[in-house]
Amino acid sequence: MSSNMTRIPPAEVTGIYGAMVKVFAKKMMGRVPESVGVLWNNPAVMKDAMGIGRKTESWSELDRDLASYAAMAAAATIGCSFCLDFNYFMGHNHGLDATKIREVPRWREATVFSPVERRVMDYAEAASQTPPAVTDELSDALLADLGPAALVELAARVAFMNMSARMNVALGIHSEEFADACGLPPLAERPTAREAVGDTA
C-alpha cells in the first residue's frame, strides 16, 4: 500500500507512546502498518480507539469464532478491506478454520457455515445497515441460540467494527495484505448487489 492512497498523509510516529505503539504493532503483525501513521495525526483518538479494541478482546460471552465471523461480516458490509484482511490474518493466528473464515465475505452463498453462524453474520450485516435493519425475528432466534449476555456482546462487537471500518474507509485506509504475507489464500469476493439477487436483465 502506498501512502498516497490515504486521504490524510501519514505522520511520523514519535515519542514514548509512539515507540510503544510500534513495538505492539510489530509483535502483533510483524511490522508497523502505514495506517498507524495516518491515525498518528491525532494520537488521542488513536489511543482511545485502540484502548476500546483491546477491551473488546477481554469479552468472553460470545464464542471467539462467532465474534470473528460477525466482525468480518460487518466489515464486508461496510467495505473496509483493511478490516477484512486484518481480521482474516488475526483469525488465522488464533487458530480459526481458514477454510471457513475466508468465506465470510460471501457467507450467504457458502455452504461451510452452520445455521447459528449464518444467523450471527446475518445480524452483523443487518446491524451495519443505515439505518440498522435487525428484525425481531432474527434477534429472538439469536437470543435462543446464544443467550442474552452473548447477544449484547454481539451487538457491541458489531458496533465497534462499524466505528473502526467506517473511520478507515473515510480516511482512505486500505488492506495492507497481512494475510497474503502469511501465504493465506485470498479472501472470497463479496458478491455485488446484482449478483446477490440474481441477474434478471
CSV table of N, CA, C and O in Angstrom, one decimal, residues 2 9 18 20 41 55 67 69 72 83 92-93 96-97 105 135 146 151-152 154-155 157 163 175 180 190-191:
chain,number,residue,atom,x,y,z
A,2,SER,N,0.7,2.2,-0.9
A,2,SER,CA,1.4,3.4,-0.9
A,2,SER,C,0.7,4.5,-0.1
A,2,SER,O,-0.6,4.5,-0.1
A,9,PRO,N,-2.1,12.3,4.8
A,9,PRO,CA,-0.7,11.8,4.8
A,9,PRO,C,-0.3,11.2,6.1
A,9,PRO,O,-0.7,11.8,7.2
A,18,GLY,N,4.5,6.6,21.0
A,18,GLY,CA,4.7,6.1,19.7
A,18,GLY,C,5.6,4.9,19.6
A,18,GLY,O,5.3,3.9,18.8
A,20,MET,N,5.9,2.7,21.9
A,20,MET,CA,5.2,1.5,22.4
A,20,MET,C,4.2,1.0,21.4
A,20,MET,O,4.0,-0.2,21.2
A,41,ASN,N,-1.8,11.2,13.3
A,41,ASN,CA,-2.1,12.7,13.2
A,41,ASN,C,-3.0,13.2,14.3
A,41,ASN,O,-3.0,14.4,14.6
A,55,LYS,N,-10.0,-3.7,24.9
A,55,LYS,CA,-11.0,-4.1,25.9
A,55,LYS,C,-12.0,-5.1,25.3
A,55,LYS,O,-12.4,-6.0,26.0
A,67,ALA,N,-17.5,-14.4,17.1
A,67,ALA,CA,-17.1,-13.0,17.2
A,67,ALA,C,-16.3,-12.6,15.9
A,67,ALA,O,-16.5,-11.5,15.4
A,69,TYR,N,-16.4,-14.1,12.9
A,69,TYR,CA,-17.3,-14.1,11.7
A,69,TYR,C,-18.2,-12.8,11.7
A,69,TYR,O,-18.4,-12.2,10.6
A,72,MET,N,-16.1,-9.7,10.7
A,72,MET,CA,-15.7,-9.7,9.3
A,72,MET,C,-16.9,-9.5,8.4
A,72,MET,O,-16.9,-8.8,7.4
A,83,CYS,N,-10.0,-3.9,7.4
A,83,CYS,CA,-10.6,-4.7,8.5
A,83,CYS,C,-10.7,-6.2,8.1
A,83,CYS,O,-10.4,-7.1,8.9
A,92,HIS,N,-6.6,-16.4,11.6
A,92,HIS,CA,-5.6,-17.5,11.3
A,92,HIS,C,-4.7,-17.7,12.5
A,92,HIS,O,-4.4,-18.8,12.9
A,93,ASN,N,-4.2,-16.6,13.0
A,93,ASN,CA,-3.2,-16.6,14.1
A,93,ASN,C,-3.8,-17.2,15.4
A,93,ASN,O,-3.2,-17.8,16.2
A,96,LEU,N,-8.4,-20.1,14.0
A,96,LEU,CA,-9.7,-20.4,13.4
A,96,LEU,C,-9.5,-21.1,12.1
A,96,LEU,O,-8.5,-21.1,11.5
A,97,ASP,N,-10.6,-21.8,11.7
A,97,ASP,CA,-10.6,-22.6,10.4
A,97,ASP,C,-10.5,-21.6,9.2
A,97,ASP,O,-11.4,-20.9,8.9
A,105,PRO,N,-16.9,-13.1,3.5
A,105,PRO,CA,-17.5,-12.1,2.6
A,105,PRO,C,-18.6,-12.6,1.7
A,105,PRO,O,-19.4,-11.8,1.3
A,135,THR,N,-34.2,-7.5,12.7
A,135,THR,CA,-35.6,-7.7,12.9
A,135,THR,C,-35.8,-8.4,14.2
A,135,THR,O,-34.9,-9.0,14.8
A,146,LEU,N,-27.9,-18.0,21.6
A,146,LEU,CA,-26.7,-17.5,22.3
A,146,LEU,C,-27.0,-17.1,23.8
A,146,LEU,O,-26.0,-17.2,24.6
A,151,LEU,N,-25.6,-12.1,23.2
A,151,LEU,CA,-26.3,-11.3,22.2
A,151,LEU,C,-25.9,-9.8,22.4
A,151,LEU,O,-25.7,-9.1,21.4
A,152,VAL,N,-25.8,-9.3,23.7
A,152,VAL,CA,-25.4,-8.0,23.9
A,152,VAL,C,-23.9,-7.8,23.4
A,152,VAL,O,-23.6,-6.8,22.8
A,154,LEU,N,-22.5,-9.5,21.0
A,154,LEU,CA,-22.5,-9.5,19.5
A,154,LEU,C,-22.9,-8.1,19.0
A,154,LEU,O,-22.2,-7.6,18.1
A,155,ALA,N,-23.9,-7.5,19.6
A,155,ALA,CA,-24.3,-6.1,19.2
A,155,ALA,C,-23.2,-5.1,19.4
A,155,ALA,O,-22.9,-4.3,18.5
A,157,ARG,N,-19.8,-5.8,19.6
A,157,ARG,CA,-18.7,-6.1,18.7
A,157,ARG,C,-19.0,-5.6,17.3
A,157,ARG,O,-18.1,-5.0,16.6
A,163,MET,N,-17.5,1.4,13.9
A,163,MET,CA,-16.7,2.5,14.2
A,163,MET,C,-15.4,2.5,13.4
A,163,MET,O,-15.0,3.4,12.7
A,175,SER,N,-6.5,-2.3,2.7
A,175,SER,CA,-5.8,-3.5,3.1
A,175,SER,C,-4.3,-3.4,2.9
A,175,SER,O,-3.8,-2.8,2.0
A,180,ASP,N,-1.9,-12.1,3.0
A,180,ASP,CA,-1.2,-12.5,1.8
A,180,ASP,C,0.3,-12.8,2.2
A,180,ASP,O,0.9,-13.7,1.7
A,190,ARG,N,-16.9,-10.7,-2.1
A,190,ARG,CA,-18.3,-10.4,-1.8
A,190,ARG,C,-19.0,-10.2,-3.1
A,190,ARG,O,-18.6,-9.4,-3.9
A,191,PRO,N,-20.2,-10.9,-3.2
A,191,PRO,CA,-21.0,-10.7,-4.4
A,191,PRO,C,-21.5,-9.2,-4.5
A,191,PRO,O,-21.7,-8.6,-3.5
